PDB file of C-alpha atoms in Angstrom:
ATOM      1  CA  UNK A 129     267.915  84.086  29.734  1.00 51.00           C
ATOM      2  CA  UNK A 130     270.043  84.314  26.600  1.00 51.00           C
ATOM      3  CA  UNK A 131     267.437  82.900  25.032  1.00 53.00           C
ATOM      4  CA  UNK A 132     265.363  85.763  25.755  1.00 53.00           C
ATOM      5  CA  UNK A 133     267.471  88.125  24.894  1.00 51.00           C
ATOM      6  CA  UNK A 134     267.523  86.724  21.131  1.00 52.00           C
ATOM      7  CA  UNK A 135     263.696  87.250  21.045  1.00 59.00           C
ATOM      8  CA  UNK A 136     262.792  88.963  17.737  1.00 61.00           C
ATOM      9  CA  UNK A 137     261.278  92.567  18.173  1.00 66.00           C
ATOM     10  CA  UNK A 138     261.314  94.452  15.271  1.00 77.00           C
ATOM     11  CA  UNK A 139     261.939  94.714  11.466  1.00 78.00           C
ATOM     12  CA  UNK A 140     265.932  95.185  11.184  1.00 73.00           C
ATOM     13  CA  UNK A 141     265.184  97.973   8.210  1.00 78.00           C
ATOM     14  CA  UNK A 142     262.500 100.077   9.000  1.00 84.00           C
ATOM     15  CA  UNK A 143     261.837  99.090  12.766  1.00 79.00           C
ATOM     16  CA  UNK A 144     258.041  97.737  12.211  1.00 86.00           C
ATOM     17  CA  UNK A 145     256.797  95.211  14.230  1.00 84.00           C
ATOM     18  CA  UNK A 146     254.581  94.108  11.651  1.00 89.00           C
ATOM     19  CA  UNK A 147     256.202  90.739  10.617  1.00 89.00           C
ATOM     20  CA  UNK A 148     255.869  87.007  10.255  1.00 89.00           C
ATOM     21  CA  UNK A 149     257.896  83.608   9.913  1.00 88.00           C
ATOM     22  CA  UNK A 150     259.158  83.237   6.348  1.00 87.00           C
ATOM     23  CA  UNK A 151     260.851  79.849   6.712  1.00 86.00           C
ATOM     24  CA  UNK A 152     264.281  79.182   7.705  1.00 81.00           C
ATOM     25  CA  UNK A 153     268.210  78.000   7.002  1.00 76.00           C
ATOM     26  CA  UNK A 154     269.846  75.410   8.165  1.00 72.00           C
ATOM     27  CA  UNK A 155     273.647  74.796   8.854  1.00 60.00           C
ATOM     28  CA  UNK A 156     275.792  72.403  10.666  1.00 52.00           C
ATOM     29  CA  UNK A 157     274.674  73.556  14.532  1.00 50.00           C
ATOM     30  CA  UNK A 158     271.419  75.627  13.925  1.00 57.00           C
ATOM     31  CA  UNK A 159     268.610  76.121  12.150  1.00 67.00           C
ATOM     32  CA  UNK A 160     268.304  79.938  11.896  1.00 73.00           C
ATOM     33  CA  UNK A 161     264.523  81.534  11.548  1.00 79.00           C
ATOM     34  CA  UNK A 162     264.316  84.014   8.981  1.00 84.00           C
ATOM     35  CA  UNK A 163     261.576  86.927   9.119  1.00 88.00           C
ATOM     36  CA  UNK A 164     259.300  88.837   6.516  1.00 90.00           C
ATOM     37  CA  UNK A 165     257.992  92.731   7.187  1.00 89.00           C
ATOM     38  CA  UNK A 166     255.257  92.915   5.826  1.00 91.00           C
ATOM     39  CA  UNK A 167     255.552  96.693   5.272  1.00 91.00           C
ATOM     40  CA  UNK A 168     258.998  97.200   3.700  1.00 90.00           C
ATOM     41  CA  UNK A 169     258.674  93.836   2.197  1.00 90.00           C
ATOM     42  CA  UNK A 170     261.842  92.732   3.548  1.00 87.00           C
ATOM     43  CA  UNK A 171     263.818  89.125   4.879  1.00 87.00           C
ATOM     44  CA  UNK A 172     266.002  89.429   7.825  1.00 80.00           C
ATOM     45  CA  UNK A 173     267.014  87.314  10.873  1.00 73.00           C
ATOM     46  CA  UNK A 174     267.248  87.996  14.595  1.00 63.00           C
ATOM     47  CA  UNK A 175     268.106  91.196  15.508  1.00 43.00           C
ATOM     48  CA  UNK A 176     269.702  90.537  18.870  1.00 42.00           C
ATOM     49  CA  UNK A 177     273.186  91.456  20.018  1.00 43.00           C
ATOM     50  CA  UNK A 178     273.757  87.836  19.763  1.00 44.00           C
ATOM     51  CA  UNK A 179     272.826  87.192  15.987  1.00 44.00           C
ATOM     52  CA  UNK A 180     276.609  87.159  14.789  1.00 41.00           C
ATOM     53  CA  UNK A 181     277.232  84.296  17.035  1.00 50.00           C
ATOM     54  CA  UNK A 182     276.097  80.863  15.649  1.00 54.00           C
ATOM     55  CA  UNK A 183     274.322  79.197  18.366  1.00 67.00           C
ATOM     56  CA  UNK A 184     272.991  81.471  21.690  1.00 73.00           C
ATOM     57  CA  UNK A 185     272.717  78.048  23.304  1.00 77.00           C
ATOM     58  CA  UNK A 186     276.183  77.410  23.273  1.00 82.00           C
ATOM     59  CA  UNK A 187     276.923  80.902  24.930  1.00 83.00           C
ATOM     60  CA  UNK A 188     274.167  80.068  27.563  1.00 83.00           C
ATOM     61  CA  UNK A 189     275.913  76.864  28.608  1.00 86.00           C
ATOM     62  CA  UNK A 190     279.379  77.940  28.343  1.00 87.00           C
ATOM     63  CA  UNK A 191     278.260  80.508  31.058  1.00 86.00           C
ATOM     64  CA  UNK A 192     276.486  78.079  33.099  1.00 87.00           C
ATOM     65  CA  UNK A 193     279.298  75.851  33.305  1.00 90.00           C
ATOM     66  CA  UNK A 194     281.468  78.368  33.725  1.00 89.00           C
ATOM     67  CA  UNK A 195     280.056  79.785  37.140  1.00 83.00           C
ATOM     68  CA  UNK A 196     279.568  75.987  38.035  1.00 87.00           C
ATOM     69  CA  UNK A 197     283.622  75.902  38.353  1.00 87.00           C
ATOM     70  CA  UNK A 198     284.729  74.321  35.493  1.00 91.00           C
ATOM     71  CA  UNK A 199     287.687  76.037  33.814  1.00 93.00           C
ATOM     72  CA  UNK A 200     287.771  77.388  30.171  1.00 93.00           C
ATOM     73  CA  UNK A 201     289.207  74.231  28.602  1.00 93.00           C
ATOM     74  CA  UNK A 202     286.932  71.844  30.624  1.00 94.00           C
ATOM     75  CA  UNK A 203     284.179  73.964  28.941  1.00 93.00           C
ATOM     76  CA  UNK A 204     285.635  73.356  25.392  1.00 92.00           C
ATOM     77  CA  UNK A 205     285.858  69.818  25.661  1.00 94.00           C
ATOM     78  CA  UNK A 206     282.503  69.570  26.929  1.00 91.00           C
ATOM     79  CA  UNK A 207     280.905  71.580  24.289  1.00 88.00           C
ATOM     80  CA  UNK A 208     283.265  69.532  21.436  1.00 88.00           C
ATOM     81  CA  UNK A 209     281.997  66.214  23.631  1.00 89.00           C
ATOM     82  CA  UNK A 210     278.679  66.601  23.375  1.00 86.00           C
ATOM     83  CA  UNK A 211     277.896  69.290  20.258  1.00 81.00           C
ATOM     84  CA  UNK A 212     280.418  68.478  18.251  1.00 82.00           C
ATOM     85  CA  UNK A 213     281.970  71.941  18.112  1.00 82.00           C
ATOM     86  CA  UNK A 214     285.277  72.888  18.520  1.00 84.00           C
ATOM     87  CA  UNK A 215     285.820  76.350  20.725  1.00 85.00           C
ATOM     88  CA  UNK A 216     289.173  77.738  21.435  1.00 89.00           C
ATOM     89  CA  UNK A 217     289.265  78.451  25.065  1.00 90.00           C
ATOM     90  CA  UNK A 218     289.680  82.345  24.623  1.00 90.00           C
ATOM     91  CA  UNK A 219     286.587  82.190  22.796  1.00 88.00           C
ATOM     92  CA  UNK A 220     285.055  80.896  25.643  1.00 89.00           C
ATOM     93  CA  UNK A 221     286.155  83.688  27.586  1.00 90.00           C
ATOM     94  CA  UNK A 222     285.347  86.398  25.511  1.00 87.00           C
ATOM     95  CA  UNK A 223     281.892  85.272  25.933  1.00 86.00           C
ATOM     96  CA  UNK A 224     282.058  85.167  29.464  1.00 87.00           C
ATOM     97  CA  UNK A 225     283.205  88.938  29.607  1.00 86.00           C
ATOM     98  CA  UNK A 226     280.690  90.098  27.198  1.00 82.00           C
ATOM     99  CA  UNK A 227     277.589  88.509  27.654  1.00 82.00           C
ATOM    100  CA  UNK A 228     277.758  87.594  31.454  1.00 78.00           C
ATOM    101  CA  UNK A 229     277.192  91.933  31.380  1.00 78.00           C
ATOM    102  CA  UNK A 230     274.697  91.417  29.301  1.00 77.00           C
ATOM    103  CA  UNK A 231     272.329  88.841  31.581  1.00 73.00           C
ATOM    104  CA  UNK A 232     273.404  91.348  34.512  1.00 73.00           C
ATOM    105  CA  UNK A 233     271.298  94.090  33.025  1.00 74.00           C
ATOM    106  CA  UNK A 234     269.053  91.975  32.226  1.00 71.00           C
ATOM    107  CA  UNK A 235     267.831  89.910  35.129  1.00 70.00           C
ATOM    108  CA  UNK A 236     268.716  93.359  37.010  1.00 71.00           C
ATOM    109  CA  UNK A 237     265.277  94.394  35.222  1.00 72.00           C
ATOM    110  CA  UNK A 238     263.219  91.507  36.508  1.00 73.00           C
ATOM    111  CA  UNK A 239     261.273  91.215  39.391  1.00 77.00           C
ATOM    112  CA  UNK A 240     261.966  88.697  42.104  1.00 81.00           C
ATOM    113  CA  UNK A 241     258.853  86.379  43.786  1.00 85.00           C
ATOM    114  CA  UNK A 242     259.562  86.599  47.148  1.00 90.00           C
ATOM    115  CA  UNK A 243     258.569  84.907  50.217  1.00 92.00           C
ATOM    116  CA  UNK A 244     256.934  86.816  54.024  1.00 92.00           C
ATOM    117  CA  UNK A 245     260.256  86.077  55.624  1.00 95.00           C
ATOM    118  CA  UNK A 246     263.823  87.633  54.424  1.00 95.00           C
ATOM    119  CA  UNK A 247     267.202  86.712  56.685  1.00 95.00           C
ATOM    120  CA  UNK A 248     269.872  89.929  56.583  1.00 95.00           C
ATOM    121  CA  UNK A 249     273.435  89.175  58.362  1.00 94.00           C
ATOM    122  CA  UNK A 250     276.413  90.701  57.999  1.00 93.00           C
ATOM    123  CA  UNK A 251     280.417  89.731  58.006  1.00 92.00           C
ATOM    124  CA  UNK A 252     283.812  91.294  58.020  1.00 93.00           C
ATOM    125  CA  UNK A 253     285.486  90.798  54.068  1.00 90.00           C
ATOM    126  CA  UNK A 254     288.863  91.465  53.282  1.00 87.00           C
ATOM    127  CA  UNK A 255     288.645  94.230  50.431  1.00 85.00           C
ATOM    128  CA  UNK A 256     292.016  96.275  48.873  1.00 85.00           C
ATOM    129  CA  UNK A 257     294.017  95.498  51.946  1.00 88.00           C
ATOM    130  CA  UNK A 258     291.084  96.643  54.216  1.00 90.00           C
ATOM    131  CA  UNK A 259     288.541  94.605  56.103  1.00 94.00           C
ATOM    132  CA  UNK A 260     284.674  95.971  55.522  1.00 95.00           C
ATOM    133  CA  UNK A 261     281.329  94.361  56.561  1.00 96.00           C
ATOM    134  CA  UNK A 262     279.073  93.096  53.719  1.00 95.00           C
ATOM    135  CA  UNK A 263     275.455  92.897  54.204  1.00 95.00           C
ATOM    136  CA  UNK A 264     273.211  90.500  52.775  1.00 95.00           C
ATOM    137  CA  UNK A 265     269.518  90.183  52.428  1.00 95.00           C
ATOM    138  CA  UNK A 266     268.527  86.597  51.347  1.00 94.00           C
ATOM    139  CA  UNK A 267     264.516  85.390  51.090  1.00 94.00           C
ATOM    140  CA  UNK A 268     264.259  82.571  53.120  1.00 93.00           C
ATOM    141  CA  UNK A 269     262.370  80.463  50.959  1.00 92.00           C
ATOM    142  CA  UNK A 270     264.259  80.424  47.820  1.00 87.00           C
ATOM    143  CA  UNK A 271     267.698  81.660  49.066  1.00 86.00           C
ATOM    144  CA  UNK A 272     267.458  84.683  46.529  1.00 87.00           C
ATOM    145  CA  UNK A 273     270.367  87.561  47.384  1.00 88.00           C
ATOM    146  CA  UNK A 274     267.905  90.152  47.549  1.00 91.00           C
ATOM    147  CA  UNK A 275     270.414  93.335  47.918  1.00 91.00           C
ATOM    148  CA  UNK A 276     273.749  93.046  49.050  1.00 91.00           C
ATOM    149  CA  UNK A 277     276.436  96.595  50.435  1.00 94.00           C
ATOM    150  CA  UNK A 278     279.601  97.038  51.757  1.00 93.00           C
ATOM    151  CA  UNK A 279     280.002  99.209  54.480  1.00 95.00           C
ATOM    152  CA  UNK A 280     282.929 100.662  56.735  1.00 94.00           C
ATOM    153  CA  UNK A 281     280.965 100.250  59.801  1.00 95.00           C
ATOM    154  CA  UNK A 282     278.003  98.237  61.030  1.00 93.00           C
ATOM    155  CA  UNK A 283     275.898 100.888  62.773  1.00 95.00           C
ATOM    156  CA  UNK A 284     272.282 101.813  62.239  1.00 96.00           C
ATOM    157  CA  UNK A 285     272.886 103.590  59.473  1.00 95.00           C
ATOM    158  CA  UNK A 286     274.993 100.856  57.729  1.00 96.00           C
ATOM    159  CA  UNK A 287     271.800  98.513  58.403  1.00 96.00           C
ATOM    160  CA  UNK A 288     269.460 101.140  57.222  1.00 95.00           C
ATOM    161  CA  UNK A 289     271.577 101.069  53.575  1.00 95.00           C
ATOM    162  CA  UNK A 290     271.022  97.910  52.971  1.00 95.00           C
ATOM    163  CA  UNK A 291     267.158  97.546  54.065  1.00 95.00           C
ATOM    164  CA  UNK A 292     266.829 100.812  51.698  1.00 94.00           C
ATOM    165  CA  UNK A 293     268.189  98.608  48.739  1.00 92.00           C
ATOM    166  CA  UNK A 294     266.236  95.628  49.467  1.00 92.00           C
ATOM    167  CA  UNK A 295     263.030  97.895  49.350  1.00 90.00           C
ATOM    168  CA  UNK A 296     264.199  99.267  45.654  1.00 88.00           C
ATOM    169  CA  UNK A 297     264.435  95.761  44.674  1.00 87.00           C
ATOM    170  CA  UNK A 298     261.116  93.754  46.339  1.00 88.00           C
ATOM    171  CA  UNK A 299     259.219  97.225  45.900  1.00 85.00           C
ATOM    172  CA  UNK A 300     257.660  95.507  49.200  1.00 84.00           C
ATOM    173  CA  UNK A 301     257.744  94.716  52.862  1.00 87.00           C
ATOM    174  CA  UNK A 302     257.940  91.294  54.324  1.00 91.00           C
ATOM    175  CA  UNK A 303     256.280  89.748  56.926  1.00 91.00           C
ATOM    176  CA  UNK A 304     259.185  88.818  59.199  1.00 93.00           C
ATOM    177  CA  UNK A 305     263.117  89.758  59.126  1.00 95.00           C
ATOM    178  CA  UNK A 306     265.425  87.570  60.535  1.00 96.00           C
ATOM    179  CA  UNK A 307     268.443  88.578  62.318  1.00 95.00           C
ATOM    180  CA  UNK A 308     271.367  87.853  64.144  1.00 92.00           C
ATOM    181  CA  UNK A 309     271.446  90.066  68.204  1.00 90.00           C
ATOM    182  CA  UNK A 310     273.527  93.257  66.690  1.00 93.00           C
ATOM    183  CA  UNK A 311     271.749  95.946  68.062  1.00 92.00           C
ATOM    184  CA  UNK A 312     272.014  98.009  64.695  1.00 94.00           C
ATOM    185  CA  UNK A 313     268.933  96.032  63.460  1.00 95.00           C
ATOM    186  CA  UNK A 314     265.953  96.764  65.696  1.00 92.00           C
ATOM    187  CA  UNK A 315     266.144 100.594  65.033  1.00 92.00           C
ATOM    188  CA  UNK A 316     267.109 100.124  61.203  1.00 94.00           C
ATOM    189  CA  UNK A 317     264.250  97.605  60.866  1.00 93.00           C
ATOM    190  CA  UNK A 318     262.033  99.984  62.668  1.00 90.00           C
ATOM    191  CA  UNK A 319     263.059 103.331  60.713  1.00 90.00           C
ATOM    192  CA  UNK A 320     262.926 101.355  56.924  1.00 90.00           C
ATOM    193  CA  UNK A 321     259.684  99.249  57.608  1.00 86.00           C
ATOM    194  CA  UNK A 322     257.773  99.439  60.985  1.00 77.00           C
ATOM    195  CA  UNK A 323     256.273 102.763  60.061  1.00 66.00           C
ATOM    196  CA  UNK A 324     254.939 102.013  56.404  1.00 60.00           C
ATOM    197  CA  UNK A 325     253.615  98.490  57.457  1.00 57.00           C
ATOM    198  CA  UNK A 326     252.896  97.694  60.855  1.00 59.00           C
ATOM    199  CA  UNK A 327     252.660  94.065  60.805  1.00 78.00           C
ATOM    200  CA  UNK A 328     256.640  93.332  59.880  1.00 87.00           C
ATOM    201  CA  UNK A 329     258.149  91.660  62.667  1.00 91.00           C
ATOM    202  CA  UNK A 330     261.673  91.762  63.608  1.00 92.00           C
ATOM    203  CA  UNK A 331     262.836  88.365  65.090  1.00 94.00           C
ATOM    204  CA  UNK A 332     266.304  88.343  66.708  1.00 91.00           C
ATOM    205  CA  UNK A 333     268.404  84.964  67.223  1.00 88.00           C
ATOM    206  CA  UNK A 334     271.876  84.709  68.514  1.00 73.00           C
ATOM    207  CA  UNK A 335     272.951  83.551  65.036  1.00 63.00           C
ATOM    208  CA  UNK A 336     270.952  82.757  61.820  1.00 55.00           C
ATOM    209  CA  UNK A 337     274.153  80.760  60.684  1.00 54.00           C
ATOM    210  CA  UNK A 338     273.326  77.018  59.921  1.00 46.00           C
TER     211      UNK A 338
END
């Protein structure tokens, strides 16, 4: 994803997108592309919000590892271990702050490949001192958190919110939704989805909880 978000786009003086490879520098980590415009007859590099830091890789794994569990300096020595770089731990979490934003809006732009079947439940969280229900919509086949909400209550409205947010997302219907026996679901399910395509089913267990 970071590395996608480095992509070139445009000429970094007059904004053309008429441009080509003009060879490259190299440095200890990286070997950094340079770029010719052909109409202002200018060299620049990438013009990402990453181009100030050395090596988007590093950022990409640092975040990786980072929502894997390991701690700041676990992530330093790994980096130093294998790369041969030496990070300061706040550095590491700088980049965690900034960019993990950044791949947020993002993948928040992308479309997800979903499967016929979604599974919704819902469960009482602890939040500020008070205990809510959050809703989540998951595809079965992939496990992909469709749309998640938080909600005071878990009536048919409170189901409807969620299903409402899923659709935004998928910008489709499934085949089948799973649920657990709350009674909320079958008329949510039925106002969001029944009436705009007939042939999603609502299938009710006494738990979808492995």
């Amino acid at each position: 994803i970071v590395e996608e978000l480095t992509k070139i786009s445009k000429c970094q003086f007059c904004n053309s997108e008429n441009f080509v490879k003009n060879g490259s520098i190299k440095n200890k980590i990286e070997s950094k592309q340079r770029y010719l415009c052909r109409d202002c007859n200018k060299t620049f590099y990438k013009d990402s919000q990453f181009n100030y830091i050395r090596n988007p890789k590093l950022i990409s794994l640092a975040l990786d590892l980072y929502f894997k569990g390991l701690s700041l300096r676990k992530i330093t020595d790994t980096v130093n271990q294998f790369f041969q770089v030496k990070l300061h731990h706040e550095t590491v979490r700088r980049w965690i702050m900034k960019f993990s934003e950044m791949v947020a809006e993002y993948t928040d732009k992308l479309q997800p490949r979903l499967s016929d079947t979604w599974h919704t439940d819902e469960q009482m969280v602890k939040v500020d001192g008070k205990w809510l229900y959050n809703w989540n919509v998951l595809d079965a086949d992939t496990r992909f958190l469709i749309a998640p909400n938080l909600t005071r209550n878990r009536e048919i409205k409170d189901a409807r919110k969620v299903f409402q947010k899923t659709k935004e997302i998928a910008k489709e219907s499934p085949d089948r939704i799973v649920t657990d026996g709350l009674f909320s679901y079958e008329k949510a399910i039925k106002k969001e989805f029944i009436p705009f395509r007939t042939k999603t089913k609502h299938v009710r267990l006494a738990s979808i909880r492995a």
